[in-house]
Tab-separated table of C-alpha atoms in Angstrom:
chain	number	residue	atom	x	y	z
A	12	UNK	CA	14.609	-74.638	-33.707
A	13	UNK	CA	18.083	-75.741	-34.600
A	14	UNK	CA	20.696	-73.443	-35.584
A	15	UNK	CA	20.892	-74.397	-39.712
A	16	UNK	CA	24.245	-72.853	-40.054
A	17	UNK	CA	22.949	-69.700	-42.373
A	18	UNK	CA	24.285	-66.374	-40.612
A	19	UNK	CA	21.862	-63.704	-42.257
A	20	UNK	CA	19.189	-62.209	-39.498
A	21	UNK	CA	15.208	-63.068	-40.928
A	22	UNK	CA	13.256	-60.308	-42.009
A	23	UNK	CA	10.954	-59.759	-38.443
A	24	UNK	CA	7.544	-59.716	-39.478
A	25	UNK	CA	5.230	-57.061	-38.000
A	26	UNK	CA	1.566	-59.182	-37.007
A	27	UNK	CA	0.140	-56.066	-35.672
A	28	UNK	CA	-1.730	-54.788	-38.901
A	29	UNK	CA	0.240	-51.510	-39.178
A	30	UNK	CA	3.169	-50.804	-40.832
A	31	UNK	CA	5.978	-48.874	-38.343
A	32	UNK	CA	5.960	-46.114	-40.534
A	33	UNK	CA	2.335	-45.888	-39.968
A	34	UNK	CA	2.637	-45.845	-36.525
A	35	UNK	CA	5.427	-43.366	-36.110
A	36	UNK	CA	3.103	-41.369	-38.415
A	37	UNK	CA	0.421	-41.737	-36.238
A	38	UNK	CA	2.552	-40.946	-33.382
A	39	UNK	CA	3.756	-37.862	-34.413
A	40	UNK	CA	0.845	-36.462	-35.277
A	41	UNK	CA	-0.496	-37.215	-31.831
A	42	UNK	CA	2.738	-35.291	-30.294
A	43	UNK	CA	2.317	-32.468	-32.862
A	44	UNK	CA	-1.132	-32.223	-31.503
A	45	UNK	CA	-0.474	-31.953	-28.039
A	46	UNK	CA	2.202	-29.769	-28.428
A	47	UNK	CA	-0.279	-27.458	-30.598
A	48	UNK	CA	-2.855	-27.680	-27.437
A	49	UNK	CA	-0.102	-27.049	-25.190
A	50	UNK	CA	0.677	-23.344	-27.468
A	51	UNK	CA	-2.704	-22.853	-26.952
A	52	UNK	CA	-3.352	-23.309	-23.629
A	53	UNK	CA	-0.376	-20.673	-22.647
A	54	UNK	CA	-1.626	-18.161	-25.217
A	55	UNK	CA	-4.923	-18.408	-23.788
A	56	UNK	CA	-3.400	-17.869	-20.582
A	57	UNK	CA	-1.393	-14.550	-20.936
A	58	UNK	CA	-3.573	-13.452	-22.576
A	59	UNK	CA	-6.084	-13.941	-19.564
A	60	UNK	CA	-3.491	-12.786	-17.125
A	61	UNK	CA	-3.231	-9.533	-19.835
A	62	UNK	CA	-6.956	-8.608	-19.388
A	63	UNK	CA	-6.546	-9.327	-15.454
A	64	UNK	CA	-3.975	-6.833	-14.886
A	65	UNK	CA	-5.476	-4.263	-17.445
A	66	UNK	CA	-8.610	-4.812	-15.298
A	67	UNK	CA	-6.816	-4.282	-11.841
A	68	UNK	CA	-4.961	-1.152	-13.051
A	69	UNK	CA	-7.892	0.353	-14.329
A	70	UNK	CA	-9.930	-0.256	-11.213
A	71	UNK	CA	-6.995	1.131	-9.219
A	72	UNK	CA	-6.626	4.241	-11.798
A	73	UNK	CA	-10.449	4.482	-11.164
A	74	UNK	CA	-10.236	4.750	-7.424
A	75	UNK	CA	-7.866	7.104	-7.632
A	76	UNK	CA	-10.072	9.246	-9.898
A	77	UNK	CA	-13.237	8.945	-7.270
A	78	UNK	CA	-10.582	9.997	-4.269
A	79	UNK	CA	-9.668	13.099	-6.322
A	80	UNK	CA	-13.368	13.982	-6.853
A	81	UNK	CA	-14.372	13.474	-4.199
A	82	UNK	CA	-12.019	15.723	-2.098
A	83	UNK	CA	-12.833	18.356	-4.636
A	84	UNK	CA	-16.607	17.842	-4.336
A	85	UNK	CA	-16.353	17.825	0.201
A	86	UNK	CA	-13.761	21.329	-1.068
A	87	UNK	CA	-16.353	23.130	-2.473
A	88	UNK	CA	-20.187	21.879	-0.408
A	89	UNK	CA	-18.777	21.397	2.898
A	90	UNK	CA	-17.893	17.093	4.637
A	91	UNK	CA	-21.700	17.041	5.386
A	92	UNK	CA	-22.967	19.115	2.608
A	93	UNK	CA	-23.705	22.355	4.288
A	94	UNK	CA	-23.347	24.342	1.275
A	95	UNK	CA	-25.675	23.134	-1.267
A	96	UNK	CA	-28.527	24.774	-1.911
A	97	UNK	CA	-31.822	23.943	-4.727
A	98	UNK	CA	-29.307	25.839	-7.329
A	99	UNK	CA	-27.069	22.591	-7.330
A	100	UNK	CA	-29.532	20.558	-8.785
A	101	UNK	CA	-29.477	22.496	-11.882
A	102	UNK	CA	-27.876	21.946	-15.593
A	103	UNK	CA	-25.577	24.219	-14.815
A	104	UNK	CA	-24.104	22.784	-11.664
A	105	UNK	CA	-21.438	19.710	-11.098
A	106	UNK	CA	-23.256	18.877	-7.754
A	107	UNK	CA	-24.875	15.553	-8.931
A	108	UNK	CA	-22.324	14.712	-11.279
A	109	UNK	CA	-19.390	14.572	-9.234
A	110	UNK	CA	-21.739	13.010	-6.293
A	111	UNK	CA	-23.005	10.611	-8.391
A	112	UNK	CA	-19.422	10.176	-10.032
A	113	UNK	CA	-17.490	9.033	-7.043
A	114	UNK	CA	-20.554	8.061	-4.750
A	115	UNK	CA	-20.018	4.258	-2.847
A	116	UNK	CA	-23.008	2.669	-0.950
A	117	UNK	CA	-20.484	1.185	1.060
A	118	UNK	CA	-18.656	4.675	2.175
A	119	UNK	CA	-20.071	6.066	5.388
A	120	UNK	CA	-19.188	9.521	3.854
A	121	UNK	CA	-20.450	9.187	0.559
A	122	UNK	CA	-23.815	7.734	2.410
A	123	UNK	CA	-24.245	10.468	4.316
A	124	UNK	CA	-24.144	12.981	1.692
A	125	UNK	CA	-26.361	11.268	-0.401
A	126	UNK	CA	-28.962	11.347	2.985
A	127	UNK	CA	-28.473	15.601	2.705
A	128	UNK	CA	-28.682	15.763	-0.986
A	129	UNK	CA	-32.017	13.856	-0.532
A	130	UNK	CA	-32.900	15.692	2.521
A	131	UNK	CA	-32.390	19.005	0.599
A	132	UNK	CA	-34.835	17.645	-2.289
A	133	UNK	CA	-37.436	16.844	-0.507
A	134	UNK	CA	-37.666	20.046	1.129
A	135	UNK	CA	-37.613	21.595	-2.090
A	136	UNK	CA	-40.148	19.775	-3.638
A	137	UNK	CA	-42.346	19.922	-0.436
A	138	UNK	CA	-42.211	23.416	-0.495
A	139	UNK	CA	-42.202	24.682	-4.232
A	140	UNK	CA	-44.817	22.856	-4.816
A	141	UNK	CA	-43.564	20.135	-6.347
A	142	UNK	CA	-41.544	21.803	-9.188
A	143	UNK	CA	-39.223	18.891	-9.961
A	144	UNK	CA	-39.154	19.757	-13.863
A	145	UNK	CA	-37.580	23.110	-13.764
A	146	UNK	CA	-35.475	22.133	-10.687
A	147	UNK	CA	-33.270	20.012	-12.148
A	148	UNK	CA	-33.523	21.113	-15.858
A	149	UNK	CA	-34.012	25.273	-15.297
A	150	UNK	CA	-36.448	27.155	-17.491
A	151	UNK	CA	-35.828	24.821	-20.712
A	152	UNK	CA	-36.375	21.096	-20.263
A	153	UNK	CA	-36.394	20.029	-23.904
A	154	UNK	CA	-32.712	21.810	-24.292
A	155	UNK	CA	-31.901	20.492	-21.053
A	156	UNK	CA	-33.773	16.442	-21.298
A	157	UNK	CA	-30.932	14.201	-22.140
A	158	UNK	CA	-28.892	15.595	-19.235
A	159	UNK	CA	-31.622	16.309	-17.232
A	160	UNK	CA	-33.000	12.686	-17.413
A	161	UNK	CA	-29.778	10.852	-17.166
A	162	UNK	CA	-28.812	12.721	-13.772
A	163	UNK	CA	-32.423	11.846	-12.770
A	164	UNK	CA	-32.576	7.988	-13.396
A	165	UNK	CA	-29.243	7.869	-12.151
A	166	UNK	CA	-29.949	9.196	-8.654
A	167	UNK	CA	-32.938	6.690	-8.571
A	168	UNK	CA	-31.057	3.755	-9.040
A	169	UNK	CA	-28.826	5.390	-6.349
A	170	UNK	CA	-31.283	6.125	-4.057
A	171	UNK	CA	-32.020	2.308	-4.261
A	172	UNK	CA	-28.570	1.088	-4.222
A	173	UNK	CA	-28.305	2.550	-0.711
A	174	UNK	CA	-31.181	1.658	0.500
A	175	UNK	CA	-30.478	-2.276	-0.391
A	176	UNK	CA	-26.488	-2.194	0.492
A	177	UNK	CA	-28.267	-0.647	4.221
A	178	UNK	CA	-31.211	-2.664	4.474
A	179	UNK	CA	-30.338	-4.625	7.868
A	180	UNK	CA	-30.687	-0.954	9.178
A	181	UNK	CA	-34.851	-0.939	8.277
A	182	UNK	CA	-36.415	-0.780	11.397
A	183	UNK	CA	-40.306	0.739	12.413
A	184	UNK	CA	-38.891	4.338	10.939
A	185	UNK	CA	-39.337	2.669	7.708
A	186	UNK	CA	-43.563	2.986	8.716
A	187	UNK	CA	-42.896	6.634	9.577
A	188	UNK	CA	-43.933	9.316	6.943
A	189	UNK	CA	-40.604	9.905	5.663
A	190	UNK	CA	-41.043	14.125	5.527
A	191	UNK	CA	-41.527	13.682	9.933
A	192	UNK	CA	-38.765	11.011	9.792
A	193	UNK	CA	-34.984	12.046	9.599
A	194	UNK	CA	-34.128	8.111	8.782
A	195	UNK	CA	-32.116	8.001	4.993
A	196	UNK	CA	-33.822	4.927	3.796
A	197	UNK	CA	-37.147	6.266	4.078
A	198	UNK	CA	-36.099	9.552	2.824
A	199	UNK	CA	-34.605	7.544	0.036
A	200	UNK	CA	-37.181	5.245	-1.205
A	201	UNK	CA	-39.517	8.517	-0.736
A	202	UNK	CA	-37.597	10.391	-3.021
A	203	UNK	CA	-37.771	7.023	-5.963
A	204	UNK	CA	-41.475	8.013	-5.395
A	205	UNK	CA	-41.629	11.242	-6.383
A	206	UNK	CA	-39.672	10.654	-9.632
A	207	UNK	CA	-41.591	7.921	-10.616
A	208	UNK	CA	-44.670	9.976	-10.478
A	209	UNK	CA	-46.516	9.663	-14.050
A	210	UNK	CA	-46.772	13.506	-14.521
A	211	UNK	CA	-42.956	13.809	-14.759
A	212	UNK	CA	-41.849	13.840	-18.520
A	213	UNK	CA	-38.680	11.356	-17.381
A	214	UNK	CA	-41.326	8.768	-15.620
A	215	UNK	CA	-40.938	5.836	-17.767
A	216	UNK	CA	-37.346	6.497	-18.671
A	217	UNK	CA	-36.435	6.288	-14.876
A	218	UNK	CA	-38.541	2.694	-15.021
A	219	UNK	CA	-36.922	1.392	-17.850
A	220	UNK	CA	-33.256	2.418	-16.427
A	221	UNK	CA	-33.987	0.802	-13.485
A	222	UNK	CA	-35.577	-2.791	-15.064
A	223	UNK	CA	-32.238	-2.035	-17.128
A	224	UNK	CA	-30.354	-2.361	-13.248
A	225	UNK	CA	-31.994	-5.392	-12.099
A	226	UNK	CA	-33.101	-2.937	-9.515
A	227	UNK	CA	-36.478	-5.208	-9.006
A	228	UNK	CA	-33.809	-7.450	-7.502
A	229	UNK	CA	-32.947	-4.903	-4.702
A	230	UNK	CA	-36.290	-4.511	-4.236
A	231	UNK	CA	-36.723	-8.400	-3.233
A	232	UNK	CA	-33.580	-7.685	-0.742
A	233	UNK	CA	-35.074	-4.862	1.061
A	234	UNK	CA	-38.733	-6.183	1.113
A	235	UNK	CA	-37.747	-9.382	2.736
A	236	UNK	CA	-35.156	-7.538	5.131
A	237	UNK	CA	-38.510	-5.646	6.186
A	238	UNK	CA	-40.100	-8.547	6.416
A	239	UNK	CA	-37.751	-10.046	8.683
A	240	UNK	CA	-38.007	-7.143	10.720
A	241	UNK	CA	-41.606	-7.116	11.124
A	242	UNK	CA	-41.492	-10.600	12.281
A	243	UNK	CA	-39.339	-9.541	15.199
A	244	UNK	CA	-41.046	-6.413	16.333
A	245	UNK	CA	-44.312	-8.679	15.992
């Protein structure tokens, strides 16, 4: 094109079917979105990095709490439990409720207490002819039930916990009958026995707490850990 000699600049003419208003429209909404996500994405992270440390602190406030129980608890029955007797089953008594309080599957200590306290309740039961009701809940169960059947379930599911965090330890004792044997896990899974037993007034409540566990799910763990076992000693 030749130059015609007329100085004014032509009007460019925009061929791409939006106006550049339109686009900068469209633009900054895209930017004001993003920058919205972006908000969004940092409150969702403090506040995720809130509930973390609120977590951690209370887990460490917890552990603190179970250490201080438990030193009382070893203060007043003895390291290994020499001082309880059938009374510390009772309503009256903080026995199981600090034990089951502080008690870890994983803690050699804790373990071993739980073996005594089991060890102590079978003898009871073995030899007071199987008086389970007014051992743990006295001369009154129906004052005594919702205490008396919350300690009980509990120190089922306990009983099993143990048995599946030490279930590489099952070995032939397991086949022993576990009043002869002086091997925890029998002792253990005997004692889930005798509170399941339908005469008990706390039966199906100690069946329903532990479906409400996933405790069938230990039971899979410890079954095939026998299992295994069984297929060595074969």
């Amino acid at each position: 094109m030749f130059f015609t000699g007329d100085p004014t600049t032509r009007k460019r003419v925009d061929l791409g079917g939006r106006s550049s208003k339109e686009r900068d429209r469209q633009k900054l909404l895209e930017q004001t979105r993003l920058e919205r996500n972006r908000r969004l994405w940092l409150r969702q992270q403090n506040a995720a990095a809130i509930r973390i440390q609120k977590c951690l602190r209370g887990r460490k406030t917890m552990e603190a709490e179970h250490s201080k129980v438990r030193e009382e608890f070893y203060a007043i029955y003895g390291k290994h439990c020499q001082n309880i007797d059938r009374h510390c089953f009772g309503p009256d008594s903080r026995f199981l409720c600090q034990l089951l309080f502080f008690f870890n599957a994983k803690n050699d200590g804790d373990f071993a207490a739980l073996g005594e306290t089991c060890r102590l309740l079978l003898h009871v039961v073995q030899h007071n002819a199987g008086d389970l009701v007014s051992l743990f809940a006295g001369a009154d169960y129906p004052i005594n039930s919702a205490l008396v059947d919350y300690r009980v379930k509990k120190l089922a599911f306990t009983f099993v916990q143990a048995v599946s965090q030490h279930r590489e330890q099952l070995r032939d004792p397991l086949l022993m009958t576990p009043m002869e044997s002086n091997f925890p896990l029998a002792l253990f899974l005997e004692a889930v026995i005798v509170f399941l037993d339908p005469k008990l007034p706390w039966a199906c409540k100690v069946v329903g707490y532990l479906l409400q566990r996933n405790t069938f799910f230990l039971f899979r763990g410890i079954v095939l850990a026998v299992k295994v076992s069984h297929f060595y000693h074969a």
